[in-house]
């Protein structure tokens, strides 16, 4: 720190000395330039006076001769006015003298003396010429035009006028030379001042740059460490929050609100959206989007509609028309980024973002790729958990819930019913003579029957009903909020409509089959999962013993005689 202070003190002291030197030099140059300007102004005045003098003298001669020729008093008045003007010029010339600095511009002393003598002779020549002109006017007025002609023939006036022109030309040439010298001096002074100021400014700028460099070098190290630490901390916090939020989701659909929240947070001035690929892998559906009011995003889209999905890497469209545009993007001049969401070389979805023109595309790309990386991993994890959960709670053949899920769901629904004092009914279903059907048509045909029957149950029951494959050809349905009477009506409807179910296997229609139904209800037929299932199973046995293809409700006396065929392999 002490070294920095000493360095800055030396640099600023040097800069101050240079500023004082520049000020002194500029002051001296300004005084010299002012003196040169005064001399130049006098030279211009002298040059103008000489040119005006000759012109006025010629105009006076012309007016005098016009009077002598015509005798018109108008020309006489004009002549007298010009003569008065020439008299004033003569007075100025009598008081005119050369300054020493002006004399220094001449090359020889004899030349200077000649110029001074000519300058002193010029007023007397003007006086002599005016007297001759006046004499001509008086002779004309007293003796006539012939007498004046003799005066003109003497050529005395011409000789005087030639001398006046000669002296005037010499003075004019001297004035022009002086002005040229003054112009060169002025240009030299201006150039010297410019170089002086430029050099001083450059040196001061270098000193300031050095001061800034020394200061920045000592501060940037600590500042860069702090900024890097802060940036890293913020990035880690955002990534951890995003990852932890996504890890808390049970399904991919649950992640939509989280993705939208972080999308708005990370890209507040850009519109974007995240697509998730379907299980069929032929389409991607828009899971969430933000700020896309002006140009709504396409939903759904095919994988071939996006170049990022085709190439498996980030695809950038900079708005200049040089890059191929993805077909799912709106036809605008804005920048676009498409980032494939991939995990273990498998496409999970697509992250598409539209960036405003005044936004740093490289910065947005870094953030987008970082978000895409973590979203891809999280979505892949969610998909894996969802697949494992689906495998653990779903029957692989029919897609219905299995007995493991049934036990969890029954416990939950019984607790809800106890709190709300509402009934629950359990419907146990068994396909009649399914063993015989398998032996006759084969197990694959039997699997087709089980699959179609599962779809039949899903299509004819409520969304809140829990349909499970209990085992083999037995199915169990949990119906919250339904009492035994209503459950019997629904079971009867299922039984009667079952004749409309057509099952096709290998291009052939399988025979129509029937089913038996047993029903129990909470709380009259049981207070627990085990007791309700046991009661429904007992009612199913009763339906089997009563000739199959019927519906029975559990009761205290339904444990009566059972049809022996219920226990045979034919079911």
Short mmCIF file of N, CA and C in Angstrom, two decimals, residues 207-301:
data_model
loop_
_atom_site.label_atom_id
_atom_site.label_comp_id
_atom_site.label_asym_id
_atom_site.label_seq_id
_atom_site.Cartn_x
_atom_site.Cartn_y
_atom_site.Cartn_z
N UNK A 207 0.56 9.11 -17.95
CA UNK A 207 0.72 9.12 -16.49
C UNK A 207 -0.56 8.65 -15.80
N UNK A 208 -1.70 9.13 -16.32
CA UNK A 208 -2.97 8.70 -15.73
C UNK A 208 -3.19 7.21 -15.94
N UNK A 209 -2.83 6.74 -17.14
CA UNK A 209 -2.97 5.30 -17.40
C UNK A 209 -2.08 4.49 -16.46
N UNK A 210 -0.85 4.99 -16.26
CA UNK A 210 0.05 4.30 -15.33
C UNK A 210 -0.52 4.30 -13.91
N UNK A 211 -1.07 5.47 -13.51
CA UNK A 211 -1.66 5.54 -12.17
C UNK A 211 -2.83 4.59 -12.04
N UNK A 212 -3.66 4.59 -13.09
CA UNK A 212 -4.80 3.68 -13.05
C UNK A 212 -4.36 2.22 -13.05
N UNK A 213 -3.31 1.94 -13.85
CA UNK A 213 -2.82 0.57 -13.91
C UNK A 213 -2.28 0.12 -12.56
N UNK A 214 -1.48 1.00 -11.91
CA UNK A 214 -0.95 0.64 -10.60
C UNK A 214 -2.07 0.44 -9.59
N UNK A 215 -3.05 1.35 -9.65
CA UNK A 215 -4.16 1.23 -8.69
C UNK A 215 -4.99 -0.01 -8.96
N UNK A 216 -5.30 -0.21 -10.25
CA UNK A 216 -6.13 -1.37 -10.59
C UNK A 216 -5.43 -2.68 -10.27
N UNK A 217 -4.11 -2.70 -10.50
CA UNK A 217 -3.37 -3.93 -10.27
C UNK A 217 -3.44 -4.35 -8.80
N UNK A 218 -3.41 -3.36 -7.91
CA UNK A 218 -3.45 -3.69 -6.48
C UNK A 218 -4.85 -4.01 -5.98
N UNK A 219 -5.87 -3.47 -6.70
CA UNK A 219 -7.23 -3.68 -6.24
C UNK A 219 -7.96 -4.80 -6.96
N UNK A 220 -7.61 -4.99 -8.23
CA UNK A 220 -8.34 -5.98 -9.03
C UNK A 220 -8.16 -7.40 -8.53
N UNK A 221 -7.01 -7.68 -7.95
CA UNK A 221 -6.78 -9.04 -7.47
C UNK A 221 -7.79 -9.41 -6.38
N UNK A 222 -7.90 -8.53 -5.40
CA UNK A 222 -8.86 -8.81 -4.34
C UNK A 222 -10.30 -8.73 -4.84
N UNK A 223 -10.55 -7.73 -5.73
CA UNK A 223 -11.90 -7.59 -6.25
C UNK A 223 -12.30 -8.79 -7.10
N UNK A 224 -11.37 -9.25 -7.93
CA UNK A 224 -11.68 -10.40 -8.77
C UNK A 224 -11.97 -11.64 -7.94
N UNK A 225 -11.21 -11.78 -6.85
CA UNK A 225 -11.47 -12.92 -5.97
C UNK A 225 -12.85 -12.83 -5.33
N UNK A 226 -13.20 -11.61 -4.92
CA UNK A 226 -14.52 -11.44 -4.30
C UNK A 226 -15.64 -11.67 -5.31
N UNK A 227 -15.47 -11.10 -6.51
CA UNK A 227 -16.50 -11.27 -7.53
C UNK A 227 -16.62 -12.72 -7.95
N UNK A 228 -15.48 -13.37 -8.09
CA UNK A 228 -15.51 -14.77 -8.47
C UNK A 228 -16.18 -15.62 -7.39
N UNK A 229 -15.84 -15.32 -6.15
CA UNK A 229 -16.45 -16.04 -5.04
C UNK A 229 -17.95 -15.78 -4.99
N UNK A 230 -18.35 -14.51 -5.18
CA UNK A 230 -19.77 -14.17 -5.13
C UNK A 230 -20.53 -14.81 -6.29
N UNK A 231 -19.92 -14.72 -7.50
CA UNK A 231 -20.56 -15.31 -8.67
C UNK A 231 -20.70 -16.81 -8.52
N UNK A 232 -19.63 -17.43 -8.06
CA UNK A 232 -19.68 -18.88 -7.86
C UNK A 232 -20.72 -19.26 -6.82
N UNK A 233 -20.75 -18.47 -5.76
CA UNK A 233 -21.73 -18.74 -4.70
C UNK A 233 -23.15 -18.61 -5.21
N UNK A 234 -23.41 -17.54 -6.01
CA UNK A 234 -24.76 -17.35 -6.55
C UNK A 234 -25.13 -18.46 -7.51
N UNK A 235 -24.18 -18.84 -8.36
CA UNK A 235 -24.47 -19.91 -9.31
C UNK A 235 -24.74 -21.23 -8.59
N UNK A 236 -23.91 -21.52 -7.60
CA UNK A 236 -24.11 -22.77 -6.85
C UNK A 236 -25.45 -22.75 -6.13
N UNK A 237 -25.80 -21.60 -5.55
CA UNK A 237 -27.07 -21.49 -4.84
C UNK A 237 -28.25 -21.70 -5.79
N UNK A 238 -28.17 -21.05 -6.98
CA UNK A 238 -29.27 -21.20 -7.95
C UNK A 238 -29.37 -22.63 -8.45
N UNK A 239 -28.23 -23.20 -8.75
CA UNK A 239 -28.23 -24.58 -9.26
C UNK A 239 -28.74 -25.54 -8.19
N UNK A 240 -28.27 -25.36 -6.96
CA UNK A 240 -28.73 -26.24 -5.87
C UNK A 240 -30.22 -26.09 -5.64
N UNK A 241 -30.70 -24.83 -5.71
CA UNK A 241 -32.13 -24.61 -5.50
C UNK A 241 -32.94 -25.25 -6.63
N UNK A 242 -32.47 -25.08 -7.87
CA UNK A 242 -33.17 -25.69 -9.00
C UNK A 242 -33.15 -27.21 -8.89
N UNK A 243 -31.97 -27.76 -8.62
CA UNK A 243 -31.86 -29.21 -8.55
C UNK A 243 -32.68 -29.78 -7.40
N UNK A 244 -32.58 -29.14 -6.24
CA UNK A 244 -33.34 -29.65 -5.09
C UNK A 244 -34.84 -29.53 -5.32
N UNK A 245 -35.26 -28.44 -5.98
CA UNK A 245 -36.69 -28.28 -6.25
C UNK A 245 -37.18 -29.36 -7.22
N UNK A 246 -36.37 -29.66 -8.25
CA UNK A 246 -36.77 -30.69 -9.20
C UNK A 246 -36.73 -32.08 -8.57
N UNK A 247 -35.77 -32.30 -7.67
CA UNK A 247 -35.68 -33.61 -7.02
C UNK A 247 -36.87 -33.89 -6.12
N UNK A 248 -37.55 -32.83 -5.70
CA UNK A 248 -38.73 -33.01 -4.84
C UNK A 248 -39.97 -33.40 -5.63
N UNK A 249 -39.88 -33.35 -6.98
CA UNK A 249 -41.03 -33.69 -7.81
C UNK A 249 -41.15 -35.21 -7.93
N UNK A 250 -42.38 -35.69 -7.88
CA UNK A 250 -42.62 -37.12 -8.03
C UNK A 250 -42.78 -37.51 -9.49
N UNK A 251 -43.32 -36.59 -10.30
CA UNK A 251 -43.52 -36.85 -11.72
C UNK A 251 -42.98 -35.67 -12.52
N UNK A 252 -42.79 -35.92 -13.81
CA UNK A 252 -42.28 -34.87 -14.69
C UNK A 252 -43.28 -33.73 -14.79
N UNK A 253 -44.57 -34.03 -14.79
CA UNK A 253 -45.58 -32.99 -14.89
C UNK A 253 -45.55 -32.05 -13.68
N UNK A 254 -45.11 -32.57 -12.52
CA UNK A 254 -45.03 -31.72 -11.34
C UNK A 254 -43.93 -30.67 -11.46
N UNK A 255 -42.98 -30.88 -12.36
CA UNK A 255 -41.84 -29.96 -12.48
C UNK A 255 -42.15 -28.74 -13.32
N UNK A 256 -43.33 -28.66 -13.95
CA UNK A 256 -43.63 -27.55 -14.86
C UNK A 256 -43.57 -26.21 -14.15
N UNK A 257 -44.20 -26.10 -13.00
CA UNK A 257 -44.22 -24.82 -12.28
C UNK A 257 -42.83 -24.42 -11.81
N UNK A 258 -42.02 -25.40 -11.42
CA UNK A 258 -40.64 -25.10 -10.99
C UNK A 258 -39.82 -24.60 -12.16
N UNK A 259 -39.94 -25.25 -13.30
CA UNK A 259 -39.20 -24.82 -14.49
C UNK A 259 -39.61 -23.43 -14.92
N UNK A 260 -40.90 -23.14 -14.85
CA UNK A 260 -41.37 -21.79 -15.23
C UNK A 260 -40.82 -20.74 -14.27
N UNK A 261 -40.81 -21.06 -12.97
CA UNK A 261 -40.30 -20.10 -11.97
C UNK A 261 -38.83 -19.76 -12.22
N UNK A 262 -38.01 -20.79 -12.41
CA UNK A 262 -36.58 -20.53 -12.63
C UNK A 262 -36.31 -19.96 -14.02
N UNK A 263 -37.17 -20.29 -14.98
CA UNK A 263 -37.03 -19.69 -16.30
C UNK A 263 -37.24 -18.19 -16.24
N UNK A 264 -38.27 -17.75 -15.52
CA UNK A 264 -38.52 -16.30 -15.37
C UNK A 264 -37.41 -15.64 -14.55
N UNK A 265 -36.89 -16.36 -13.58
CA UNK A 265 -35.86 -15.78 -12.71
C UNK A 265 -34.53 -15.62 -13.45
N UNK A 266 -34.15 -16.63 -14.22
CA UNK A 266 -32.87 -16.58 -14.91
C UNK A 266 -32.92 -15.80 -16.22
N UNK A 267 -34.10 -15.73 -16.86
CA UNK A 267 -34.23 -15.03 -18.14
C UNK A 267 -35.44 -14.11 -18.08
N UNK A 268 -35.37 -13.06 -17.27
CA UNK A 268 -36.54 -12.19 -17.08
C UNK A 268 -36.92 -11.39 -18.31
N UNK A 269 -35.96 -11.10 -19.19
CA UNK A 269 -36.23 -10.27 -20.36
C UNK A 269 -36.33 -11.09 -21.65
N UNK A 270 -36.43 -12.38 -21.52
CA UNK A 270 -36.51 -13.25 -22.69
C UNK A 270 -37.71 -14.17 -22.54
N UNK A 271 -38.24 -14.58 -23.67
CA UNK A 271 -39.34 -15.55 -23.66
C UNK A 271 -38.78 -16.93 -23.99
N UNK A 272 -39.34 -17.91 -23.38
CA UNK A 272 -38.83 -19.26 -23.59
C UNK A 272 -39.81 -20.31 -23.12
N UNK A 273 -39.42 -21.55 -23.32
CA UNK A 273 -40.26 -22.65 -22.90
C UNK A 273 -39.47 -23.95 -22.90
N UNK A 274 -40.00 -24.92 -22.21
CA UNK A 274 -39.36 -26.24 -22.10
C UNK A 274 -40.34 -27.29 -22.58
N UNK A 275 -39.88 -28.07 -23.54
CA UNK A 275 -40.66 -29.18 -24.09
C UNK A 275 -40.18 -30.49 -23.45
N UNK A 276 -41.11 -31.41 -23.24
CA UNK A 276 -40.78 -32.74 -22.74
C UNK A 276 -41.24 -33.77 -23.77
N UNK A 277 -40.42 -34.75 -24.00
CA UNK A 277 -40.73 -35.75 -25.01
C UNK A 277 -41.73 -36.77 -24.46
N UNK A 278 -42.64 -37.18 -25.33
CA UNK A 278 -43.63 -38.17 -24.92
C UNK A 278 -42.98 -39.55 -24.78
N UNK A 279 -43.71 -40.43 -24.13
CA UNK A 279 -43.21 -41.80 -23.98
C UNK A 279 -43.08 -42.48 -25.33
N UNK A 280 -43.93 -42.09 -26.29
CA UNK A 280 -43.85 -42.66 -27.64
C UNK A 280 -42.65 -42.14 -28.40
N UNK A 281 -42.05 -41.03 -27.93
CA UNK A 281 -40.83 -40.43 -28.49
C UNK A 281 -41.02 -39.92 -29.92
N UNK A 282 -42.26 -39.67 -30.31
CA UNK A 282 -42.52 -39.12 -31.64
C UNK A 282 -42.90 -37.65 -31.60
N UNK A 283 -43.23 -37.14 -30.42
CA UNK A 283 -43.62 -35.73 -30.27
C UNK A 283 -43.08 -35.18 -28.96
N UNK A 284 -42.90 -33.86 -28.94
CA UNK A 284 -42.53 -33.16 -27.72
C UNK A 284 -43.66 -32.20 -27.36
N UNK A 285 -44.08 -32.22 -26.11
CA UNK A 285 -45.16 -31.37 -25.64
C UNK A 285 -44.60 -30.24 -24.80
N UNK A 286 -45.21 -29.07 -24.93
CA UNK A 286 -44.78 -27.89 -24.17
C UNK A 286 -45.17 -28.06 -22.71
N UNK A 287 -44.18 -28.22 -21.83
CA UNK A 287 -44.46 -28.40 -20.41
C UNK A 287 -44.74 -27.07 -19.73
N UNK A 288 -43.98 -26.04 -20.10
CA UNK A 288 -44.16 -24.72 -19.50
C UNK A 288 -43.52 -23.68 -20.40
N UNK A 289 -43.96 -22.43 -20.28
CA UNK A 289 -43.39 -21.32 -21.05
C UNK A 289 -43.55 -20.03 -20.25
N UNK A 290 -42.81 -18.99 -20.65
CA UNK A 290 -42.89 -17.69 -19.97
C UNK A 290 -42.62 -16.58 -20.98
N UNK A 291 -43.28 -15.46 -20.77
CA UNK A 291 -43.08 -14.24 -21.57
C UNK A 291 -43.27 -14.48 -23.06
N UNK A 292 -44.17 -15.40 -23.43
CA UNK A 292 -44.37 -15.72 -24.85
C UNK A 292 -45.72 -15.22 -25.35
N UNK A 293 -46.15 -14.04 -24.85
CA UNK A 293 -47.46 -13.51 -25.22
C UNK A 293 -47.47 -13.09 -26.69
N UNK A 294 -46.39 -12.40 -27.12
CA UNK A 294 -46.34 -11.90 -28.49
C UNK A 294 -46.19 -13.01 -29.51
N UNK A 295 -45.43 -14.02 -29.20
CA UNK A 295 -45.20 -15.13 -30.14
C UNK A 295 -45.34 -16.45 -29.38
N UNK A 296 -46.58 -16.95 -29.23
CA UNK A 296 -46.79 -18.21 -28.50
C UNK A 296 -45.99 -19.34 -29.13
N UNK A 297 -45.53 -20.23 -28.28
CA UNK A 297 -44.69 -21.32 -28.74
C UNK A 297 -45.56 -22.45 -29.31
N UNK A 298 -44.99 -23.12 -30.31
CA UNK A 298 -45.70 -24.21 -30.98
C UNK A 298 -45.83 -25.39 -30.02
N UNK A 299 -47.00 -26.02 -30.03
CA UNK A 299 -47.24 -27.18 -29.17
C UNK A 299 -48.26 -28.09 -29.84
N UNK A 300 -47.92 -29.37 -30.07
CA UNK A 300 -46.61 -29.99 -29.85
C UNK A 300 -45.71 -29.78 -31.06
N UNK A 301 -44.51 -30.35 -31.01
CA UNK A 301 -43.60 -30.29 -32.15
C UNK A 301 -42.90 -31.64 -32.32
#
